[in-house]
Every structure is written in C-alpha cells, then in structure tokens.
Tab-separated table of C-alpha atoms in Angstrom:
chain	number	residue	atom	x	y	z
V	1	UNK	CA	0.000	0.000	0.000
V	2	UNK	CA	1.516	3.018	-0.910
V	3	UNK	CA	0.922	7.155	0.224
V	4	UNK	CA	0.876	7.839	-3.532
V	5	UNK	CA	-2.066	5.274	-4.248
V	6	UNK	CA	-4.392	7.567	-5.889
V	7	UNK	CA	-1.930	9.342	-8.026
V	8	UNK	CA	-0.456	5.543	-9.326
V	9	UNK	CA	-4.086	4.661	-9.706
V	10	UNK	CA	-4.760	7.598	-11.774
V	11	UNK	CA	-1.775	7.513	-13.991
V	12	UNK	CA	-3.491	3.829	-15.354
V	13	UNK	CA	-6.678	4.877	-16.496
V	14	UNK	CA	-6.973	5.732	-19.975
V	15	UNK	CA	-9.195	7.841	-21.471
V	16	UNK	CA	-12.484	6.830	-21.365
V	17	UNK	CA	-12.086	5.654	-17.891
V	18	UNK	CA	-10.889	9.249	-16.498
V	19	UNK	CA	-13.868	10.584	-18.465
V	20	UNK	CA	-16.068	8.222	-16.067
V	21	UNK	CA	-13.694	9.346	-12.611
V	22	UNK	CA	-14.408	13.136	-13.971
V	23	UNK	CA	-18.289	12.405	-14.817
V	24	UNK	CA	-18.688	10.745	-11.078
V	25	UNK	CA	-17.054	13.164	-9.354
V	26	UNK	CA	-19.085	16.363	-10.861
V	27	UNK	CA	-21.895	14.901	-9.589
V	28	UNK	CA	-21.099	14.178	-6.444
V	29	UNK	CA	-19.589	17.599	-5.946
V	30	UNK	CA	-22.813	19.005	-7.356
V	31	UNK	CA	-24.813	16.794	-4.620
V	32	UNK	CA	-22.347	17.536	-1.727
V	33	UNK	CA	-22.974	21.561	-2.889
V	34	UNK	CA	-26.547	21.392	-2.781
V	35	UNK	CA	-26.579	19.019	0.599
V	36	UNK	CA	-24.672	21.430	2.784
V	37	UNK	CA	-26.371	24.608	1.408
V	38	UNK	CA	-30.076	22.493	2.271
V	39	UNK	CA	-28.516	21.573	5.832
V	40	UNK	CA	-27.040	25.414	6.294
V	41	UNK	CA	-30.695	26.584	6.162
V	42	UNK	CA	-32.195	23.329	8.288
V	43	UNK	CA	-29.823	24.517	10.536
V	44	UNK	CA	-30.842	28.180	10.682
V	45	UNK	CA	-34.577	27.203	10.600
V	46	UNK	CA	-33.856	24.595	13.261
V	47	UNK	CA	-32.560	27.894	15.624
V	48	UNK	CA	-35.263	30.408	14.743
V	49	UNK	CA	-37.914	27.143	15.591
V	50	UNK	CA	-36.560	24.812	17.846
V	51	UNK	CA	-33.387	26.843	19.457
V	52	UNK	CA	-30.925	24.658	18.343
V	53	UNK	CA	-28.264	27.719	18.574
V	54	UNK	CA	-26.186	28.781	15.744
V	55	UNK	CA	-23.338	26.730	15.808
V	56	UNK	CA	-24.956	23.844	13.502
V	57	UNK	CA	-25.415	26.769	11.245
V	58	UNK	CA	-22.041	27.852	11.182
V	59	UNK	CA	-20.534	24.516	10.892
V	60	UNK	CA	-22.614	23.558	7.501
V	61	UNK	CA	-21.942	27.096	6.222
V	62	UNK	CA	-18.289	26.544	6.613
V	63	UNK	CA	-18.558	23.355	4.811
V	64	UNK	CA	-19.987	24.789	1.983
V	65	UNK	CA	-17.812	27.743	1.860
V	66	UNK	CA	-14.525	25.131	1.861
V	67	UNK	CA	-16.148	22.660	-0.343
V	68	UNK	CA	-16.515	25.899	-3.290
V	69	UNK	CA	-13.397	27.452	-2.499
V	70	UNK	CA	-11.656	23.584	-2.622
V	71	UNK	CA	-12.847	23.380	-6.211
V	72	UNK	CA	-12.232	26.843	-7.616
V	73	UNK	CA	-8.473	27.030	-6.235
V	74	UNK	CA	-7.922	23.712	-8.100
V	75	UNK	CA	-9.548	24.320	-10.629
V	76	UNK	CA	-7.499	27.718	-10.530
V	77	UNK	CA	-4.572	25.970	-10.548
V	78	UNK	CA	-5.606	23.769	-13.433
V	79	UNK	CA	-5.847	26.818	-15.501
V	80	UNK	CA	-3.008	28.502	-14.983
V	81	UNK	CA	-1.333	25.027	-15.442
V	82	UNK	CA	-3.048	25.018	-19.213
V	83	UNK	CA	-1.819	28.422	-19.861
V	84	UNK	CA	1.492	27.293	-19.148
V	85	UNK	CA	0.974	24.190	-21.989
V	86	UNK	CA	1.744	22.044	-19.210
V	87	UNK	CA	-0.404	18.644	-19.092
V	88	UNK	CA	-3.205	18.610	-16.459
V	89	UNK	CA	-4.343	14.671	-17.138
C-alpha cells in the first residue's frame, strides 16, 4: 500500500475511464454543494424554531464555503497550469 495510491491509480486509467472518474465526481460535488447549502438553512430554521443555537449553522456554512473554495483554487490551478501548456491529465 503506498501514500501515492491515488496518483499511481490515476496515472493507469486511460481515457475513457478518467472521463467516467471526472463524470462521477461532478456529480457528487454538485450533490455535496446542494446538501450542505439544504442543511445550512435546516440549521438556521432549526434555531429560529426549535433553538438549536447557531453553531450547527455555522458549521454547515463553513462546509460549503470550503467545499466551493476547494474546487475553484484547483480548478485555478488547473488553468493557470493550461496556460502554461503544461499537461493537467
């Protein structure tokens, strides 16, 4: 078993394969986006109705916030990585 598992993994798949890894992982990134955005207002609804307090709120609204930012900074990097005509796959 080795630290670099996903990366060896990775650097096996041929195309059509990657296409399915990339496919998968949109959606779930979609779902996880949409999930903690439905659980940040649960959470706020939650405190206004049942007093839950505020921290659930904060903690569902910081994974959302991480989960975007997570995804545009690599994707960032990705670009800038293209503009340099270096490979990205």
């Amino acid at each position: 078993l080795s630290l670099k598992f996903s990366k060896d993994w990775e650097s096996t798949l041929d195309e059509a394969e990657k296409m399915i890894v990339y496919k998968v992982s949109r959606k779930a990134y979609v779902f996880i986006s949409k999930f903690s955005y439905v659980m940040f207002f649960l959470a706020l609804i939650g405190d206004l109705l049942f007093g839950f307090g505020i921290l659930p709120a904060i903690f569902t609204g910081a994974i959302a916030i991480a989960s975007v930012l997570s995804v545009n900074i690599y994707l960032y990097s990705l670009r800038k990585k293209v503009k340099n005509g270096e490979d990205v796959l």
